[in-house]
Structure formats: structure tokens, C-alpha cells
Coordinates of C-alpha atoms and ligand atoms in Angstrom, one line a residue:
M1 CA -21.1 -12.5 -30.4
P2 CA -24.1 -12.1 -33.1
L3 CA -27.4 -11.3 -31.3
P4 CA -30.9 -12.5 -31.9
L5 CA -32.9 -9.4 -33.5
Q6 CA -36.3 -8.3 -33.0
G7 CA -37.6 -5.1 -35.6
T8 CA -35.6 -4.0 -38.5
F9 CA -32.1 -2.2 -37.6
P10 CA -31.7 0.8 -40.0
P11 CA -29.5 -0.3 -42.7
W12 CA -27.4 3.0 -42.5
L13 CA -26.3 2.4 -39.0
T14 CA -23.2 1.0 -39.7
G15 CA -20.4 1.2 -37.1
S16 CA -20.1 0.4 -33.2
L17 CA -21.4 1.8 -30.0
V18 CA -18.6 1.7 -27.9
R19 CA -19.3 2.1 -23.8
T20 CA -17.6 1.8 -20.6
G21 CA -18.6 1.2 -16.8
P22 CA -17.7 -0.4 -13.8
A23 CA -18.4 -4.3 -14.0
K24 CA -16.2 -5.9 -11.2
F25 CA -17.0 -4.6 -7.6
E26 CA -15.0 -7.1 -5.6
V27 CA -11.3 -8.3 -5.8
G28 CA -10.1 -10.9 -3.6
S29 CA -11.9 -10.2 -0.4
T30 CA -12.4 -6.9 -0.9
T31 CA -15.3 -4.6 -2.0
V32 CA -15.2 -1.3 -3.3
N33 CA -17.3 1.2 -1.6
H34 CA -18.8 3.3 -4.2
W35 CA -20.6 2.5 -7.7
F36 CA -18.1 4.5 -9.3
D37 CA -15.3 2.8 -8.0
G38 CA -15.8 -1.1 -9.7
L39 CA -13.4 -2.0 -12.3
A40 CA -14.1 -0.6 -15.9
M41 CA -15.6 -3.2 -18.8
L42 CA -15.7 -2.1 -22.1
H43 CA -18.5 -2.8 -24.1
R44 CA -19.1 -3.0 -28.0
F45 CA -22.1 -3.3 -30.3
S46 CA -21.2 -3.4 -33.7
F47 CA -24.1 -2.9 -36.5
A48 CA -23.3 -4.0 -40.3
D49 CA -25.7 -5.3 -42.8
G50 CA -28.6 -5.5 -40.2
R51 CA -26.6 -7.4 -38.2
V52 CA -25.6 -6.7 -34.6
T53 CA -22.9 -8.2 -32.7
Y54 CA -21.9 -7.9 -29.1
A55 CA -18.4 -7.9 -27.4
N56 CA -17.0 -7.0 -24.0
R57 CA -13.6 -6.9 -22.2
F58 CA -12.3 -5.7 -19.0
L59 CA -10.2 -2.8 -19.7
R60 CA -6.3 -3.8 -18.4
S61 CA -5.7 -0.7 -16.8
D62 CA -2.6 -0.7 -14.4
S63 CA -5.6 -0.6 -11.5
Y64 CA -7.1 -3.5 -12.9
C65 CA -3.7 -5.8 -13.3
E66 CA -2.2 -4.7 -9.9
A67 CA -5.4 -5.7 -8.4
V68 CA -5.6 -9.1 -10.0
V69 CA -1.9 -10.0 -8.8
K70 CA -2.3 -8.3 -5.3
G71 CA -5.9 -9.9 -4.8
S72 CA -7.3 -6.7 -3.6
L73 CA -7.9 -3.2 -5.0
A74 CA -4.2 -1.6 -5.6
R75 CA -4.9 2.0 -6.4
G76 CA -7.3 5.0 -4.5
E77 CA -10.7 5.4 -6.5
F78 CA -12.9 7.9 -6.0
A79 CA -14.3 6.7 -2.9
T80 CA -12.3 3.8 -2.0
D81 CA -8.9 4.2 -0.9
P82 CA -7.0 0.9 -0.1
C83 CA -3.5 2.7 0.6
R84 CA -4.7 4.8 3.5
T85 CA -3.1 3.7 6.7
L86 CA -1.9 6.1 9.2
F87 CA 1.6 5.6 8.2
Q88 CA 0.4 6.2 4.7
R89 CA -1.1 9.6 4.4
V90 CA -0.4 10.4 1.1
A91 CA -3.3 11.2 -1.4
A92 CA -3.7 9.2 -3.9
V93 CA -3.4 12.0 -6.4
F94 CA -0.3 13.2 -5.0
S95 CA 1.3 9.6 -5.9
P96 CA 2.8 8.5 -8.8
H97 CA -0.2 5.9 -8.8
L98 CA -3.0 7.5 -9.9
T99 CA -6.2 5.1 -10.7
D100 CA -6.5 4.7 -14.4
N101 CA -9.4 2.7 -14.0
C102 CA -11.4 4.3 -17.1
N103 CA -14.9 3.7 -16.3
V104 CA -16.7 6.8 -17.2
N105 CA -16.6 7.5 -20.7
I106 CA -15.2 6.9 -24.2
D107 CA -14.0 9.1 -26.5
M108 CA -11.6 9.7 -29.7
F109 CA -8.2 12.1 -28.8
G110 CA -6.3 12.6 -31.6
G111 CA -7.9 9.7 -34.0
V112 CA -7.3 7.3 -31.1
P113 CA -10.0 5.6 -29.0
V114 CA -9.7 6.6 -25.3
A115 CA -11.4 5.3 -22.0
L116 CA -11.6 8.0 -19.7
T117 CA -12.0 8.4 -16.1
E118 CA -11.2 11.8 -13.8
T119 CA -7.6 11.5 -13.7
T120 CA -5.0 12.6 -16.2
L121 CA -4.5 8.7 -17.2
P122 CA -6.8 8.1 -20.5
V123 CA -6.4 4.5 -21.4
R124 CA -5.9 3.7 -24.9
F125 CA -7.8 0.6 -26.9
D126 CA -8.4 -1.1 -30.1
A127 CA -11.8 -0.5 -31.2
E128 CA -11.9 -3.9 -32.9
T129 CA -10.6 -6.0 -30.4
L130 CA -11.2 -4.1 -27.6
Q131 CA -7.7 -4.8 -26.4
T132 CA -6.1 -2.4 -24.0
L133 CA -2.9 -0.7 -25.3
G134 CA -1.6 1.4 -22.9
H135 CA -1.9 5.2 -21.3
Y136 CA -2.5 8.3 -23.7
T137 CA 0.4 10.6 -22.7
A138 CA -0.2 14.1 -23.0
S139 CA 2.1 16.8 -23.5
A140 CA 4.1 17.2 -20.5
E141 CA 3.0 20.8 -20.0
I142 CA -0.6 20.0 -19.2
G143 CA 0.1 18.4 -16.0
G144 CA -2.3 18.2 -13.3
M145 CA -3.8 15.1 -11.7
V146 CA -7.6 15.5 -11.6
S147 CA -9.3 15.7 -14.9
I148 CA -12.5 15.1 -16.7
A149 CA -14.2 12.4 -18.7
H150 CA -16.2 14.8 -20.9
P151 CA -14.4 16.7 -23.0
H152 CA -15.9 18.9 -25.8
H153 CA -15.1 18.6 -29.4
D154 CA -15.2 21.7 -31.4
A155 CA -15.4 20.7 -35.2
A156 CA -14.5 24.0 -36.3
R157 CA -11.5 24.3 -34.4
G158 CA -10.6 20.7 -35.2
C159 CA -9.9 20.1 -31.5
R160 CA -11.2 18.8 -28.1
F161 CA -11.2 20.8 -25.2
S162 CA -10.7 19.4 -21.5
Y163 CA -9.5 20.7 -18.4
V164 CA -7.1 19.3 -15.4
V165 CA -6.6 20.5 -12.0
E166 CA -3.1 20.4 -10.9
F167 CA -3.2 20.4 -7.0
G168 CA -0.3 22.0 -4.8
R169 CA 0.3 24.8 -2.2
K170 CA -0.8 26.8 -5.2
S171 CA -3.7 24.9 -7.0
H172 CA -4.9 25.7 -10.6
Y173 CA -7.5 24.8 -13.1
R174 CA -6.0 24.5 -16.6
L175 CA -8.0 24.2 -19.9
F176 CA -6.0 22.8 -22.8
A177 CA -6.9 21.6 -26.7
I178 CA -6.5 18.1 -28.0
P179 CA -5.9 18.8 -31.8
D180 CA -7.8 16.1 -33.9
D181 CA -4.9 15.4 -36.1
G182 CA -2.7 14.2 -33.2
S183 CA -0.3 17.2 -32.9
P184 CA 0.5 17.9 -29.3
E185 CA -2.0 19.3 -26.7
R186 CA -1.8 23.0 -25.7
I187 CA -2.8 25.0 -22.8
V188 CA -5.5 27.4 -23.6
A189 CA -6.2 29.0 -20.3
E190 CA -5.2 28.5 -16.8
M191 CA -6.7 30.3 -13.4
P192 CA -5.3 29.9 -9.7
V193 CA -7.9 28.4 -7.1
D194 CA -7.6 27.8 -3.2
R195 CA -10.0 25.3 -2.9
P196 CA -10.6 23.3 -6.5
A197 CA -14.6 22.1 -7.1
Y198 CA -15.4 19.0 -7.9
M199 CA -16.3 19.3 -11.6
H200 CA -17.5 16.1 -13.7
S201 CA -18.3 18.2 -16.9
F202 CA -17.7 21.8 -18.4
A203 CA -19.9 24.3 -20.8
M204 CA -18.6 25.3 -24.4
T205 CA -20.0 27.5 -26.5
E206 CA -19.2 28.8 -30.1
R207 CA -16.2 31.1 -28.6
Y208 CA -16.3 30.0 -24.9
L209 CA -15.4 27.4 -22.5
V210 CA -17.0 28.0 -19.2
L211 CA -16.1 25.9 -15.7
T212 CA -19.0 25.5 -13.3
E213 CA -17.6 25.4 -10.0
F214 CA -20.0 23.6 -8.0
P215 CA -19.5 24.3 -4.1
L216 CA -18.3 21.0 -3.5
A217 CA -14.9 21.8 -2.9
V218 CA -11.8 20.6 -1.4
D219 CA -8.4 21.7 0.6
P220 CA -5.6 20.5 -1.4
L221 CA -3.7 20.1 2.3
R222 CA -6.6 18.2 3.1
L223 CA -6.5 15.9 0.3
M224 CA -2.8 15.3 0.8
L225 CA -3.0 14.3 4.5
A226 CA -6.5 13.3 5.5
A227 CA -7.0 9.7 5.6
A228 CA -10.1 9.3 3.5
P229 CA -10.7 8.6 0.1
F230 CA -10.8 11.3 -2.7
I231 CA -14.3 12.4 -2.4
R232 CA -14.9 12.0 0.9
N233 CA -12.1 15.0 1.4
Y234 CA -14.4 17.7 -0.4
R235 CA -16.9 20.0 1.7
W236 CA -20.0 21.4 0.8
L237 CA -19.6 24.8 0.9
P238 CA -23.0 26.3 -0.1
D239 CA -22.2 29.9 0.7
R240 CA -19.7 30.1 -2.6
G241 CA -22.6 29.8 -4.7
L242 CA -22.5 28.0 -7.9
R243 CA -19.6 30.0 -9.9
F244 CA -19.1 30.4 -13.7
H245 CA -15.8 31.6 -15.1
V246 CA -15.7 31.9 -18.8
F247 CA -12.7 31.8 -20.9
D248 CA -12.2 32.8 -24.5
K249 CA -11.4 29.7 -26.5
D250 CA -8.8 31.2 -28.7
S251 CA -7.1 34.0 -26.4
G252 CA -7.7 32.1 -23.0
A253 CA -8.7 35.4 -21.5
L254 CA -10.9 35.2 -18.6
V255 CA -13.8 37.1 -19.7
A256 CA -16.3 37.0 -16.9
S257 CA -16.6 35.2 -13.5
R258 CA -20.4 34.8 -12.2
T259 CA -22.2 33.5 -9.4
A260 CA -25.6 31.9 -8.8
D261 CA -27.1 30.2 -5.8
A262 CA -25.5 27.0 -5.0
A263 CA -26.1 24.2 -6.6
F264 CA -24.6 20.5 -7.4
G265 CA -24.5 18.6 -10.8
F266 CA -22.5 16.0 -12.9
H267 CA -23.7 16.9 -16.4
H268 CA -23.7 20.1 -18.7
V269 CA -26.3 19.5 -21.6
N270 CA -25.4 22.3 -23.7
A271 CA -24.6 25.9 -23.9
F272 CA -24.7 28.8 -26.2
E273 CA -24.1 32.5 -27.0
E274 CA -27.4 34.9 -27.4
G275 CA -26.2 38.5 -27.9
S276 CA -23.9 38.8 -25.0
D277 CA -25.7 36.5 -22.7
L278 CA -24.5 33.0 -22.1
L279 CA -27.0 30.2 -21.8
I280 CA -26.1 27.2 -20.0
D281 CA -28.1 24.1 -19.3
V282 CA -27.1 22.1 -16.6
I283 CA -28.3 18.7 -14.6
T284 CA -28.9 20.1 -11.0
Y285 CA -29.6 18.8 -7.6
D286 CA -30.2 20.7 -4.5
D287 CA -26.5 19.4 -3.1
A288 CA -24.1 16.7 -3.7
G289 CA -26.1 14.2 -1.6
I290 CA -26.6 12.2 -4.9
I291 CA -23.0 11.1 -4.6
D292 CA -23.9 9.3 -1.1
Q293 CA -26.8 7.8 -2.8
L294 CA -24.5 5.8 -5.2
Y295 CA -22.7 4.1 -2.4
L296 CA -22.9 0.3 -2.9
S297 CA -24.2 0.0 0.8
H298 CA -27.0 2.0 -0.2
L299 CA -27.9 0.7 -3.4
R300 CA -27.5 -3.1 -2.3
A301 CA -29.9 -2.3 0.5
G302 CA -32.4 -2.0 -2.3
A303 CA -32.7 1.9 -1.4
S304 CA -34.6 4.1 -3.5
V305 CA -32.2 6.1 -5.4
N306 CA -33.3 9.7 -7.0
A307 CA -30.6 9.6 -9.7
T308 CA -32.4 12.3 -12.0
G309 CA -32.1 16.4 -11.5
R310 CA -33.7 19.2 -13.1
L311 CA -32.9 20.7 -16.3
T312 CA -31.8 23.8 -15.4
R313 CA -30.9 26.9 -17.5
Y314 CA -28.2 29.7 -16.4
I315 CA -28.5 32.7 -18.2
L316 CA -25.3 34.9 -17.7
S317 CA -24.9 38.3 -19.1
L318 CA -21.3 39.1 -20.4
D319 CA -22.1 42.8 -20.5
D320 CA -23.0 43.5 -17.0
S321 CA -22.7 41.9 -13.8
D322 CA -26.6 41.5 -13.5
P323 CA -27.7 38.3 -11.1
V324 CA -27.6 34.9 -13.1
E325 CA -30.9 34.2 -14.3
V326 CA -32.2 30.6 -13.4
V327 CA -34.8 28.7 -15.7
Q328 CA -36.4 25.4 -15.0
L329 CA -36.4 24.4 -18.4
A330 CA -39.0 21.1 -17.8
D331 CA -40.8 19.3 -15.2
E332 CA -39.3 16.1 -15.9
M333 CA -36.7 15.2 -13.9
I334 CA -33.7 13.6 -16.1
E335 CA -29.7 12.3 -16.2
L336 CA -27.3 11.1 -18.5
P337 CA -28.2 13.7 -21.1
R338 CA -27.4 13.7 -24.7
I339 CA -28.3 16.0 -27.6
D340 CA -27.5 16.1 -31.4
Y341 CA -24.1 17.0 -30.8
E342 CA -22.3 17.2 -34.2
R343 CA -25.1 19.4 -35.1
C344 CA -25.7 21.5 -31.8
A345 CA -22.8 21.6 -29.4
G346 CA -22.1 25.1 -28.5
R347 CA -25.1 26.3 -30.5
A348 CA -28.6 27.1 -29.9
Y349 CA -30.7 23.6 -29.7
R350 CA -34.0 22.6 -29.4
F351 CA -33.8 18.5 -28.3
V352 CA -32.6 17.0 -24.8
W353 CA -32.7 13.4 -24.4
G354 CA -31.7 11.5 -21.2
T355 CA -32.5 8.6 -18.8
G356 CA -35.7 9.6 -16.3
R357 CA -37.6 8.0 -13.6
T358 CA -41.5 7.3 -13.9
K359 CA -43.9 8.3 -10.8
G360 CA -43.0 6.0 -8.1
G361 CA -40.0 4.4 -9.4
D362 CA -37.2 3.3 -7.7
F363 CA -34.1 3.9 -10.2
I364 CA -34.0 5.3 -13.8
D365 CA -36.5 3.5 -15.4
S366 CA -37.1 5.4 -18.6
I367 CA -35.9 7.4 -21.6
V368 CA -37.2 10.9 -21.9
R369 CA -37.2 13.4 -24.8
I370 CA -37.6 16.9 -24.0
D371 CA -38.5 19.7 -26.5
L372 CA -37.4 22.9 -25.2
A373 CA -39.0 25.0 -27.7
S374 CA -42.5 23.2 -26.8
R375 CA -41.7 22.3 -23.6
A376 CA -43.2 19.0 -24.3
T377 CA -41.7 15.8 -23.2
R378 CA -42.0 12.2 -24.4
T379 CA -41.3 8.9 -22.6
W380 CA -40.3 5.5 -23.5
H381 CA -41.1 3.0 -20.5
T382 CA -41.4 -0.6 -20.0
D383 CA -42.5 -2.2 -16.9
G384 CA -39.4 -3.7 -15.4
C385 CA -36.6 -2.6 -17.8
Y386 CA -33.8 -0.1 -16.7
P387 CA -32.5 1.9 -19.7
G388 CA -28.7 3.3 -19.8
E389 CA -27.5 6.4 -21.1
P390 CA -29.6 6.7 -24.4
V391 CA -27.0 8.1 -27.2
F392 CA -28.5 10.0 -30.3
V393 CA -26.8 8.8 -33.5
S394 CA -27.6 11.1 -36.3
E395 CA -29.2 9.7 -39.5
P396 CA -26.7 10.3 -42.4
G397 CA -27.7 13.4 -44.5
A398 CA -30.3 14.4 -41.9
Y399 CA -31.7 17.9 -42.7
E400 CA -32.6 18.6 -39.0
E401 CA -32.0 18.7 -35.4
G402 CA -33.1 14.9 -34.2
E403 CA -33.4 13.2 -37.4
G404 CA -32.0 9.6 -36.4
V405 CA -32.1 7.1 -33.3
L406 CA -31.1 6.8 -30.1
L407 CA -29.3 3.6 -28.7
S408 CA -29.5 2.6 -25.2
V409 CA -28.6 -0.5 -23.4
V410 CA -31.5 -1.5 -21.3
F411 CA -31.4 -4.2 -18.4
D412 CA -34.6 -6.4 -18.1
A413 CA -35.0 -7.0 -14.4
M414 CA -38.0 -9.4 -15.0
R415 CA -35.8 -12.2 -17.3
G416 CA -32.2 -11.0 -15.7
V417 CA -30.9 -10.1 -19.2
S418 CA -30.0 -6.7 -21.4
F419 CA -30.8 -5.7 -24.8
L420 CA -29.7 -3.0 -27.0
L421 CA -33.1 -0.9 -27.9
V422 CA -33.1 1.4 -31.0
L423 CA -35.6 4.2 -30.6
D424 CA -36.9 6.7 -33.2
A425 CA -35.2 9.7 -31.6
H426 CA -38.3 12.1 -32.3
S427 CA -41.2 9.4 -31.4
L428 CA -39.3 7.5 -29.0
A429 CA -41.0 4.5 -30.8
E430 CA -39.4 1.4 -30.9
I431 CA -37.3 0.4 -33.8
A432 CA -35.6 -2.6 -33.0
R433 CA -33.8 -4.7 -30.4
A434 CA -30.7 -7.2 -30.2
E435 CA -30.9 -9.6 -26.9
C436 CA -28.1 -10.4 -25.4
P437 CA -28.1 -13.9 -23.4
H438 CA -27.0 -12.6 -20.3
H439 CA -27.3 -8.8 -18.4
I440 CA -24.9 -6.2 -19.2
P441 CA -23.5 -4.0 -16.2
F442 CA -24.8 -0.5 -15.9
S443 CA -22.4 1.4 -18.0
F444 CA -22.3 5.1 -17.4
H445 CA -21.3 6.5 -20.9
G446 CA -20.6 5.7 -24.6
N447 CA -20.1 6.9 -27.8
Y448 CA -21.0 5.7 -31.3
F449 CA -18.0 5.5 -34.1
P450 CA -19.3 5.1 -37.7
S451 CA -17.5 2.6 -39.7
H452 CA -15.6 4.4 -42.6
Ligands
FE2_1 FE1 -20.9 11.5 -16.7

């Protein structure tokens, strides 16, 4: 569908922004419990010759197809589990029917576009038609049940890094690499763990991968036997603190483990090395209460949601076991952070963009740019508008970090419609927008794929 435009789209912006998010919260007479559990819809904005088109399509995952046939949810999701009865106490993560409702992020594995959720069942799709193409199957040795929707891309090594958790009598974290050329995945490192933590993302520097174990952890036996949806089996264990495990990317060796005071987070922003220190930037919360705020019952009651956290830097020394230094990098609270990833992933960097919440606001209602050098912030805000994740797109031939635009899908609550907003990434001045004739369900993450 071609969209009416305001302003002028940059002529160099030729490609597609593909996003995924929950879009169907009721199936038959059943309703999912949590925002993270809605059935996935893919969204694509394509840019060419100054024109913008929009398309969407439900991801035809097995979870989706089975739910349509059954007339109710069929597989256990993050916080909704239709399978639990007294006689079916086998957790969804241990059954052969893991959810493949990939509503969290979009990436490219071995040159193939994939939608991701937090299980080991990414779903491939056609970036042109948004047609579902089946699961992306990793090498059998990778194994695991739970994974991550935020892999890292290492351009120098020509691969992505991700991790899985294998639950069992002995559980393991397993870091692995996905080569860009489509060759088989390979295990990078493995670590036994008694009570695996819930981790939504991890950190990468030029030489290291860092697992940040938030103290929201699960007893695998409880996960197997307890009659509760996946995340309800996790317990907040602040005495564990926040543990960092640093692995060498090439040898897989565990280089260091360090502990800081307890905190929770979904998103790492970036991480880098400075001498023998590692600087790891994370959006943090005091505890895991943010998960409870995102239950649909809470959201539909119109309750205020403080879905923004602190931009926190953890400084770990690899030389000695000095206490981890903790620095709050900005007063502004943000979420859904993005950086100039191709230029700065794993390296020293300066700019963070994310969604913010203005004073007195009841939800994410602004886009924020934080300059880590000057600590200055800039904000885009329009009354009644709720922007999603601002995806940074670098201008071809850009000389410096942050030269480019931000793409964000914004819901205009006054008019009940959504639009794609293009901002100058430095000034946050509006460059253009493309208006949809309807609203677009709030999506979590996506990526921009340039045309070739
Ligand atoms: Fe995320």
C-alpha cells in the first residue's frame, strides 16, 4: 500500500524497515495474559524513489496456525500457558512444542531473514512478500530450549553471536556463532549453571562476549513441574547480585566473572574495551517489576506504565577483582535503545537513541538522543503520539557516528492512526512522515535492510 507523505524522504533511503510485534491477543474465547504473548505480525515499510509502501502479514508460525485451527492458544508463551493442567505438568520448554511465535525481533541468519523470539525456533520469511517459510534450523549440536532475540553481529569475524540455555539435570548456557556465509553454526563457549537467569540480551566487545545474569532465575526442576507459565517460574534473587561472565570470542575461555549489586534489565546498549577494563552499558531497573507492569490486565486497566529504565554503565576490570564500578550515564530514562551499530558495535561510541517518557507521561511518549560525551539529551515529543523503537539508519558514505536518520513507527492516539516518522538522528528534527490509514499494533523491534 503506497502511503501519503509529508516532507521529503531522503533519496538515499532505499530499502525496507521490517519489524515484528504482538498483534493478536485473542484467539477464540481465550485471551493471552501478557503483552509479550500476542501472536506475531510482520510489518514492512519499503522506501524507493521517494515513495513509501507499507505491508503487514501475520507470521504463519506453528503457534499461529495451531491456534487458528484449535480456536484457542495452542502453545505455552512467555506468561500464558494453555497446556497446564494437573495432568500435564510438563513445561512447554521441555515439550517438543516450543513456541515459535516470533514477535520480538527481526534479523538475518546466514543471509536469510528471520523473525525471532526467545526460543530456539526462529522463523524464516520472504522479505518481499512477508510470506512465512518455515523454521530456521541450527546445527543439532547447538541444542537448547530458550534463546535470545538480540544476537550480535560481528562484521570482522563474519558471523552473528547468540546463546541458548539448555535446561536439564545439569543446565548450561551455550554461546554460539552463526556464520554470515550460511555455513553451519558452531559452539563458542559453554558454562554449567544451577539456576539459569532470564536474559533478554547480552553484551559484545571486540574480543569478548559477556553474559549478564540478572538475578531473575529459575530452578529447572520447578520449570519442569510447576503449573505456571514460563516466566512465572522465575524468582527474584537479589542476593545473587548481578553477575557478569566474560568469554573470549575466539578461544571460548571464561576470562572473568564479576558481581555487582542486583538490577534487572532487558536491553544492553553497547559494550567496549578500554585497556583492561570492560565498559558495559545496560538499561536497568531496580528489580523485575517491569514484567508485571506489562500484563494485559494492567495495561487495559489504563494503569501508568513506567517502561523506561536507567542508562547504566558497568565497568569491570579484567586484571583484578576490584568491585564493579557502576555509573549512571544520563538523567533521562530510556528503553528500546539503538546505536550506530555497524560503526560502533563493541567499540567506544557516543550516541544512544531510545524511547523516553516525558514528565507526567503515562507511557513511552518520546524519542530521546543521549550524547555520552557531553551528557546532553535531545527529545522529540508530540502530544498524544507514542513512538516505537527508533531504528538508526546510517547515511551511505557517512563520515562520522550518528550521520543518518531514525525510523520510528508512531501511534497518534488523537486520530487513531499510525505513521512512520523520519527524524534527523542528530537534531531529532522531523524530516518526513508517511501516514497509514489505520493504527499499527506497537511492535518491539525491527531492522532496516538496504536494497542491493
Ligand atoms: Fe528486546
